[in-house]
CSV table of C-alpha atoms (C1' of nucleotides) in Angstrom, one decimal:
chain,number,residue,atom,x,y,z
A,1112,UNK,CA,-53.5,47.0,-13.8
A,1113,UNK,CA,-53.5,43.1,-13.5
A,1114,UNK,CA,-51.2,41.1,-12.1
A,1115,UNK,CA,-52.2,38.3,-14.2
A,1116,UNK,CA,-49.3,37.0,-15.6
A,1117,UNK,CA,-50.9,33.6,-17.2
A,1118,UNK,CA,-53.1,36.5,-19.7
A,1119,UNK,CA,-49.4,38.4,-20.2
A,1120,UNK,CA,-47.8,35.2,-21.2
A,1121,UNK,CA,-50.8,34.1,-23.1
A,1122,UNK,CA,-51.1,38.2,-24.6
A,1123,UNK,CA,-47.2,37.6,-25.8
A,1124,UNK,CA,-48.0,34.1,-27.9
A,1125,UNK,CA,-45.9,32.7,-24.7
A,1126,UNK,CA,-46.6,29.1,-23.2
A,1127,UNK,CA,-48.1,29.6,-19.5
A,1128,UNK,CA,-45.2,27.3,-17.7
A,1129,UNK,CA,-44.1,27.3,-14.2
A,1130,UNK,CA,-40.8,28.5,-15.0
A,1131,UNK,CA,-41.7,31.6,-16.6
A,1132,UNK,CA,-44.5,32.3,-14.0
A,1133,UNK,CA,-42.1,32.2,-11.5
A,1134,UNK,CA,-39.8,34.8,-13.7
A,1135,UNK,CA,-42.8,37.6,-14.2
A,1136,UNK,CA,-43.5,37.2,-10.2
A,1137,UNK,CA,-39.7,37.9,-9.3
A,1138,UNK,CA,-39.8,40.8,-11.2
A,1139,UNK,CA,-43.1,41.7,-10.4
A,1140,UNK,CA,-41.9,41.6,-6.5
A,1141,UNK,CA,-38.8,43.5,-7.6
A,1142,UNK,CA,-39.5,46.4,-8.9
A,1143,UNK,CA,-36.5,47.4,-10.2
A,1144,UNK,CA,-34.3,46.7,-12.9
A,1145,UNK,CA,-32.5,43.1,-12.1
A,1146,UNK,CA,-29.2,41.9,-13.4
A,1147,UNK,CA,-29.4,38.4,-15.1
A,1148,UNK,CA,-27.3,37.0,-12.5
A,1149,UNK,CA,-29.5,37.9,-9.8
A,1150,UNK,CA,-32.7,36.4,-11.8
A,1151,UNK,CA,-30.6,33.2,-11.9
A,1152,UNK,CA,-30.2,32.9,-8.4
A,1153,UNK,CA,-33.4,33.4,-7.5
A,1154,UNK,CA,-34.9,30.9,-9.9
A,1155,UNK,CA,-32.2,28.4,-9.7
A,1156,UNK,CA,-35.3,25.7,-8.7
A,1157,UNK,CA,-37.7,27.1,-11.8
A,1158,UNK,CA,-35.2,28.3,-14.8
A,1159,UNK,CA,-31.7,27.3,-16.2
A,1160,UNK,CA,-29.5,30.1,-17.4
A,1161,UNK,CA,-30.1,29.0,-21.1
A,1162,UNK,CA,-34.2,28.9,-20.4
A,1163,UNK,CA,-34.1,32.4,-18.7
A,1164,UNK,CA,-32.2,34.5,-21.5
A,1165,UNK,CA,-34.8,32.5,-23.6
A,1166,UNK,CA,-38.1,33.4,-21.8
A,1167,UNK,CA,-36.3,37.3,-20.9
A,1168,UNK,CA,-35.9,37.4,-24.4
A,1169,UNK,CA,-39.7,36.4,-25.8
A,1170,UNK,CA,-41.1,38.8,-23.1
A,1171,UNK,CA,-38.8,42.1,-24.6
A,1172,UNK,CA,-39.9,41.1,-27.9
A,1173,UNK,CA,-43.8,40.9,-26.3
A,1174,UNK,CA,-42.5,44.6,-24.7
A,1175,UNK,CA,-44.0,42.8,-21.1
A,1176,UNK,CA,-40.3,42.9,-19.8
A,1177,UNK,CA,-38.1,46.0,-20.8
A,1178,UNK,CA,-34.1,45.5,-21.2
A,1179,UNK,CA,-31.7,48.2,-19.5
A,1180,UNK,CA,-28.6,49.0,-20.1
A,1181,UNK,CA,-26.2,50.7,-17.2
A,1182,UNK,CA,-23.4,50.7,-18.8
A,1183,UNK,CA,-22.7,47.8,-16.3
A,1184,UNK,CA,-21.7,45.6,-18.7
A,1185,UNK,CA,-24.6,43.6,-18.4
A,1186,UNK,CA,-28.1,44.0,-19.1
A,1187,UNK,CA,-30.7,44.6,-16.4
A,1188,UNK,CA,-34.4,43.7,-16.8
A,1189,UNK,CA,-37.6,44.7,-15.6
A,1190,UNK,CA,-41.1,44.3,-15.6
A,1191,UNK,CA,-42.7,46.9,-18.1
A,1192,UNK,CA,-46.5,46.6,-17.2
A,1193,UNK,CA,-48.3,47.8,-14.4
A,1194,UNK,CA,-46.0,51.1,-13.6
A,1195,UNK,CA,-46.2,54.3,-15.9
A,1196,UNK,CA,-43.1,54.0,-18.4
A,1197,UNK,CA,-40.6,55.5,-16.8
A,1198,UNK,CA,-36.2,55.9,-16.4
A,1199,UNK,CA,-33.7,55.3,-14.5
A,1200,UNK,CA,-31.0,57.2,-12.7
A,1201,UNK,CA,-27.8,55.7,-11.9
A,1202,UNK,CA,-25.2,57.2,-9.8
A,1203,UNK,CA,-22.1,56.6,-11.4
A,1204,UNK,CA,-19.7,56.1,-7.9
A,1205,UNK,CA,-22.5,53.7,-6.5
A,1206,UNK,CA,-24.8,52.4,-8.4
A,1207,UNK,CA,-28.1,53.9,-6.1
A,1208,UNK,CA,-31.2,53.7,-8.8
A,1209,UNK,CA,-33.6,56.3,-8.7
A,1210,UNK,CA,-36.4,56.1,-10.8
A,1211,UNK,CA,-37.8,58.9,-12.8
A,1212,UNK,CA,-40.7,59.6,-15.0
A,1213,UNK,CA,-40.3,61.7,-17.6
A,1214,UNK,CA,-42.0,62.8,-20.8
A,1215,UNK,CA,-40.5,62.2,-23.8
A,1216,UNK,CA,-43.2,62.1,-25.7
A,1217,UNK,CA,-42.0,65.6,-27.7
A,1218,UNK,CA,-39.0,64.7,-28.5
A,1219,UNK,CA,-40.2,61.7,-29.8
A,1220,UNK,CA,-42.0,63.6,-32.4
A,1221,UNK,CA,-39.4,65.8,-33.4
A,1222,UNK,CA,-37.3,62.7,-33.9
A,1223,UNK,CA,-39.9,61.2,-36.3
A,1224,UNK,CA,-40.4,64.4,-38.2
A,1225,UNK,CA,-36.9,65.0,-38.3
A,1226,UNK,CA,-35.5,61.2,-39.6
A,1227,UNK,CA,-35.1,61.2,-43.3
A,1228,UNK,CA,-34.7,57.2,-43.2
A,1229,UNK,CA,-37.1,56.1,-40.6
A,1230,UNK,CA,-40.6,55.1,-40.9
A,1231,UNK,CA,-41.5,54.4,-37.4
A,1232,UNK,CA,-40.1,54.9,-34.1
A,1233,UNK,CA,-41.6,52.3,-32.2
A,1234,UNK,CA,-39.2,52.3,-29.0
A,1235,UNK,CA,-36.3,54.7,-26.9
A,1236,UNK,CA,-34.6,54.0,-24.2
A,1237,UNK,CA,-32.9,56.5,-21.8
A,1238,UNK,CA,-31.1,56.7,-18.7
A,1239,UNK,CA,-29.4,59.6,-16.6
A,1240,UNK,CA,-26.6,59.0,-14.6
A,1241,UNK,CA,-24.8,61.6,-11.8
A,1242,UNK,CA,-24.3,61.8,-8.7
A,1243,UNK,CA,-26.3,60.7,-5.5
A,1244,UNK,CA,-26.3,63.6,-2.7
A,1245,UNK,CA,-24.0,60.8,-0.3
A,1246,UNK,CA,-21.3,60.7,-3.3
A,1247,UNK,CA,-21.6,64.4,-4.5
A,1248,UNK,CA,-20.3,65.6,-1.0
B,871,UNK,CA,-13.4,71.6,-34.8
B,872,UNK,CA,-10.3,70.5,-33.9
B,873,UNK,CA,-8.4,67.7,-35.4
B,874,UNK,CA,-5.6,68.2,-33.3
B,875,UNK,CA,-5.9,64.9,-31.3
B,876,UNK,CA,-2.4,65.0,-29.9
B,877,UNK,CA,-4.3,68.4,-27.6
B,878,UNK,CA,-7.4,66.5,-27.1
B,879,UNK,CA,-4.9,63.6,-25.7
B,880,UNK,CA,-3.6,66.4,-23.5
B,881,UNK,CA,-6.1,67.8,-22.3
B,882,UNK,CA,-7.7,64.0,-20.8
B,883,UNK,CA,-4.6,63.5,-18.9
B,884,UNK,CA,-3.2,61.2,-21.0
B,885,UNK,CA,0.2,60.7,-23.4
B,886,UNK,CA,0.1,61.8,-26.6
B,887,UNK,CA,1.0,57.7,-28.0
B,888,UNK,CA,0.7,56.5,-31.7
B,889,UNK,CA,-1.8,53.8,-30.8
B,890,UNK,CA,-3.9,56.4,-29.0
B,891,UNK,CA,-3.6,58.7,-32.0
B,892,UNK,CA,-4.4,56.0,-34.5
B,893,UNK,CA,-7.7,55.2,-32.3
B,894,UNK,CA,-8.6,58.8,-32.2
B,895,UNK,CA,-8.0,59.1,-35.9
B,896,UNK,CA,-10.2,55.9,-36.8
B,897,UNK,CA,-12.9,57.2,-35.1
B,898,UNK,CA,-12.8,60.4,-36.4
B,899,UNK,CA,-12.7,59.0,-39.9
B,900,UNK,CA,-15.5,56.7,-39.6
B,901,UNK,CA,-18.2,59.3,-37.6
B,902,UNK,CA,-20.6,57.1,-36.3
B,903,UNK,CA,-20.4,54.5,-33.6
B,904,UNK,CA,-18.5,51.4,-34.0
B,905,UNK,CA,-17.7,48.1,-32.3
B,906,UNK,CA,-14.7,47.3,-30.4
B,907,UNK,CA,-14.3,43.9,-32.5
B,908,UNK,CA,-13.9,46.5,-35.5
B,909,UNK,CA,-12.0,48.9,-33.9
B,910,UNK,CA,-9.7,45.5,-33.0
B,911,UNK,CA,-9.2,44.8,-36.7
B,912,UNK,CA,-8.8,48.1,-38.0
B,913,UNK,CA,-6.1,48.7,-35.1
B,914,UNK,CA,-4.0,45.5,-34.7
B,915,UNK,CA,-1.0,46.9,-35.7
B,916,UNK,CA,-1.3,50.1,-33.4
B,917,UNK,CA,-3.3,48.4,-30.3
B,918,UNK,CA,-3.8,44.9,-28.8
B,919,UNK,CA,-7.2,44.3,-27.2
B,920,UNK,CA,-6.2,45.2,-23.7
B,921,UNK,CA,-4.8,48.5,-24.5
B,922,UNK,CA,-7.3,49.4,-26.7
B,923,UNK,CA,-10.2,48.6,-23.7
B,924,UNK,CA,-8.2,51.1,-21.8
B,925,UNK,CA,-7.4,53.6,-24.1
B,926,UNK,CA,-10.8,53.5,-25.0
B,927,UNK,CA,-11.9,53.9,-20.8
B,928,UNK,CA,-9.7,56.7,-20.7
B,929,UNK,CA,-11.2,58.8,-23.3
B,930,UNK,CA,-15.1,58.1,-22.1
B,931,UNK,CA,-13.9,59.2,-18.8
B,932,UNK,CA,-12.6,62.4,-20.2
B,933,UNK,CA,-15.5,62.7,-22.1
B,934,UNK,CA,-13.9,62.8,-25.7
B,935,UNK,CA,-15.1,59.4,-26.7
B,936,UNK,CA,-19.0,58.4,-26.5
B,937,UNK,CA,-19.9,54.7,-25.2
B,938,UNK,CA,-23.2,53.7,-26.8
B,939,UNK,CA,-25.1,50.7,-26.7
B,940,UNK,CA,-27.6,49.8,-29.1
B,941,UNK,CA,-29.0,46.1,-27.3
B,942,UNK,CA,-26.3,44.1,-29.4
B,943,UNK,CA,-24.7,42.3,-26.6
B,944,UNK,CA,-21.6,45.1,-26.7
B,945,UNK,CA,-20.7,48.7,-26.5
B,946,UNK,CA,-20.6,50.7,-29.6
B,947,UNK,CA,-17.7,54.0,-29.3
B,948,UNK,CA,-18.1,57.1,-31.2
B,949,UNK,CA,-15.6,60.7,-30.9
B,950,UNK,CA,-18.2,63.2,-29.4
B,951,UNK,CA,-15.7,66.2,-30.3
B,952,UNK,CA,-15.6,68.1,-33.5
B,953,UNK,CA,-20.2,67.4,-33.5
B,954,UNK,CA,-22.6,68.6,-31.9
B,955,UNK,CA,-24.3,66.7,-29.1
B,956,UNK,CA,-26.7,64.1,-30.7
B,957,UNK,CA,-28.2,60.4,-30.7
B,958,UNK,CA,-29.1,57.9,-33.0
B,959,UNK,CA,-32.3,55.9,-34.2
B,960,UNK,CA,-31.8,52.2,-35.0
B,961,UNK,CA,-33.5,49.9,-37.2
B,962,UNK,CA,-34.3,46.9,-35.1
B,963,UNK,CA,-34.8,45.1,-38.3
B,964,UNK,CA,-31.2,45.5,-40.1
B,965,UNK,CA,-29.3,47.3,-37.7
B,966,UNK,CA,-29.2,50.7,-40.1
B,967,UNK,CA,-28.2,53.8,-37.9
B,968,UNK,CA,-29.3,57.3,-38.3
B,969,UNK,CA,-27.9,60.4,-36.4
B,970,UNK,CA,-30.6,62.7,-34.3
B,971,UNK,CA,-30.2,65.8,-32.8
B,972,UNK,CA,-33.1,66.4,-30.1
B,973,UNK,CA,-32.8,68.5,-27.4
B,974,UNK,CA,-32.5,66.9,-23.8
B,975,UNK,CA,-31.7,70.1,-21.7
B,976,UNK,CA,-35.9,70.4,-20.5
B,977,UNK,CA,-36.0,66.9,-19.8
B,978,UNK,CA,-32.6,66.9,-17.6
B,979,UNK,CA,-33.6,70.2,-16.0
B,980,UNK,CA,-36.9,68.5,-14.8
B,981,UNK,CA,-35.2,64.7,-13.9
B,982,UNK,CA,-32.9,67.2,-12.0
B,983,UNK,CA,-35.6,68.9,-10.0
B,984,UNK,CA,-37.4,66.1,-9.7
B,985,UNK,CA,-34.9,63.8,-8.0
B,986,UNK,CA,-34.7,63.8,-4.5
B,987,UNK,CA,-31.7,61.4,-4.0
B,988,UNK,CA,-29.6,63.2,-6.7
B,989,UNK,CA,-27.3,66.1,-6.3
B,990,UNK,CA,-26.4,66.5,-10.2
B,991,UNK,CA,-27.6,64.7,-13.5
B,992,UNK,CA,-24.1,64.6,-15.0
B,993,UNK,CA,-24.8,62.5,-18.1
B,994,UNK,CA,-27.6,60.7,-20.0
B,995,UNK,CA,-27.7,58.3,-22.7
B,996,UNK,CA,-30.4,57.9,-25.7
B,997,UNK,CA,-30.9,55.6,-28.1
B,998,UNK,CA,-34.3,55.7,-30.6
B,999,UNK,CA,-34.9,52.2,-31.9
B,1000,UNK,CA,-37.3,51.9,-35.1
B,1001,UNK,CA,-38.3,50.5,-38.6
B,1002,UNK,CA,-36.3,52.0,-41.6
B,1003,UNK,CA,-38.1,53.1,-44.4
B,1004,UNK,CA,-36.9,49.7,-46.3
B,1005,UNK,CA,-37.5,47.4,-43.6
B,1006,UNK,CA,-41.2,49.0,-42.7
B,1007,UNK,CA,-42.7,47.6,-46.0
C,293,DA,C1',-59.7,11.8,-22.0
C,294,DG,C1',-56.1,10.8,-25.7
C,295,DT,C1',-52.9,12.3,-28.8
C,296,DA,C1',-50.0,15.2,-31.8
C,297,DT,C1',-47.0,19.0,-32.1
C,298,DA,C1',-44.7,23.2,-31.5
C,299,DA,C1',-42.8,25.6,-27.8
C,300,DA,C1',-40.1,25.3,-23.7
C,301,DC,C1',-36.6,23.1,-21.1
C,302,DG,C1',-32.0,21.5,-19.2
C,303,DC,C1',-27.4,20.3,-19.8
C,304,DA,C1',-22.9,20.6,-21.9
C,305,DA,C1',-20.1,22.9,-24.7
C,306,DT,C1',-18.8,27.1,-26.9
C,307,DT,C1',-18.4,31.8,-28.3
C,308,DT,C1',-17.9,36.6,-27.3
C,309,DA,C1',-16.9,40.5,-24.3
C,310,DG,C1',-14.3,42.5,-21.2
C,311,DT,C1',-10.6,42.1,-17.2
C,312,DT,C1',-6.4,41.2,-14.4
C,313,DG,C1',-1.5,40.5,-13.5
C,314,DC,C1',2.8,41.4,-14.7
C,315,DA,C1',7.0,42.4,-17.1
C,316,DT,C1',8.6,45.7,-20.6
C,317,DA,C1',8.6,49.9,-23.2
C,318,DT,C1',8.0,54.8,-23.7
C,319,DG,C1',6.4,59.8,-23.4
C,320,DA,C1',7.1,63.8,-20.7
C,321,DA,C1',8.9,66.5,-17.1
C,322,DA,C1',12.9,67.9,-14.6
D,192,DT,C1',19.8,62.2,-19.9
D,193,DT,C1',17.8,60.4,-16.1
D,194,DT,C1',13.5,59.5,-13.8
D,195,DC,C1',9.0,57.8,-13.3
D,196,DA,C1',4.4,57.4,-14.1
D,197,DT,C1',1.7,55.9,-17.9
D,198,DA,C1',1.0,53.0,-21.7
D,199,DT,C1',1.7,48.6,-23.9
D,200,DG,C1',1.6,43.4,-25.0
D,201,DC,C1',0.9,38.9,-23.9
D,202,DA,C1',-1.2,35.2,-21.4
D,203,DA,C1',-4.5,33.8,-18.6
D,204,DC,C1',-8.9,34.5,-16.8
D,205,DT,C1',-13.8,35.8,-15.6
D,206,DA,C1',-18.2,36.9,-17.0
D,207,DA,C1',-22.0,37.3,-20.3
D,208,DA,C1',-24.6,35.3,-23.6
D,209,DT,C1',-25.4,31.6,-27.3
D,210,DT,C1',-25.8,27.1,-29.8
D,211,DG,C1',-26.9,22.3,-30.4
D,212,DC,C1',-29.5,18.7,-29.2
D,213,DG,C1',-32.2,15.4,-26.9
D,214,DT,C1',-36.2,15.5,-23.7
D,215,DT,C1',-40.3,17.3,-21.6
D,216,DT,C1',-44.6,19.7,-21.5
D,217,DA,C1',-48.5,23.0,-22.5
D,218,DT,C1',-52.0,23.4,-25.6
D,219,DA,C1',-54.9,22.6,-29.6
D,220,DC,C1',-57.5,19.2,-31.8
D,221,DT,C1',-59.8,15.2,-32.0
DNA sequence: AGTATAAACGCAATTTAGTTGCATATGAAA
DNA sequence: TTTCATATGCAACTAAATTGCGTTTATACT
């Protein structure tokens, strides 16, 4: 899996610039799913707020960044190449992330078959939430 | 199947109010998931903002009311009594929404065994984004 | 290398979503 | 019918995300 990020940008009809760069590497160290906020901070000196929900936004389209929702009321964001597509658990009393893989590549198929107004479903996204074994005692 | 809201009301702990009933009976009437903006407009003379927000927390906590969100920038809210369990398929063209049934209860059981930091899976939310038949041409 | 141009950028202002604090009203239980 | 916790409304606020616009810059093409 490459961790050549000029290609990615280049792959998603993106310019190569420093600021975005410096975006795909912070998520790339990561390795997790990232508020906004935190993304800010971190790349204060390479991206304005405007310039990041920009580039976040041209790299979900390119599917090279994946959006996340937690129910947070935020979006989180993380890097979608170079790790097997996989979910997220969230415990709902304190936010610990667990990652998961899981296979929903059946149920995909049923959901195709079964849609009466779809032609394609190109995307899903899924998360579990509970309870971590600290909160469930 | 019942419409008997003032029970359901009951039964999540909370007063039986006419602004909570006229939520309740919105969202049964319109049986898919909708905005708060809309449920703002439709309910002005029953709830301001504020109390709708917290009716509306009150009844995802008890589990009568379904929080959904579809990448719009806000939470979609759907009754999840009087239906069976199920998700829905977007079109990420024009926004058209199609109710799915699919079976989770494999995939939970084997996030559940897989997890090592989790004590329970409580909960999980699924969305199934796509190109309508009309939009795919 | 030099230049043209579309994409990316930064800043300020704005919109939209959701929350907090507090005083008042009301449903439900005794 | 009194009591009290819960629900409500309003105003103010915080946080998230977007728009408009003038400037800069990566890249494609001489």
């Amino acid at each position: 899996m490459s961790t050549d990020f000029e290609t990615l940008l280049r792959t998603a009809g993106s310019k190569v610039t420093p600021g975005r760069l410096a975006l795909l590497k912070t998520l790339h160290k990561e390795r997790r799913p990232v508020p906004v906020s935190y993304l800010e901070k971190k790349l204060t000196k390479n991206l304005d707020r405007v310039s990041l929900y920009r580039a976040l936004d041209a790299l979900v389209g390119a599917g090279i960044v994946t959006s996340i929702d937690f129910h947070h009321g935020h979006s989180h964001f993380e890097l979608a190449v170079e790790r097997p597509h996989h979910h997220h658990i969230v415990c709902t009393s304190c936010d610990t992330i667990e990652d998961t893989l899981c296979d929903m590549t059946p149920i995909l198929a049923a959901v195709a078959k079964q849609s009466k107004k779809f032609a394609q479903v190109t995307n899903h996204s899924t998360e579990f939430f509970g309870l971590c074994r600290v909160c469930a005692r």
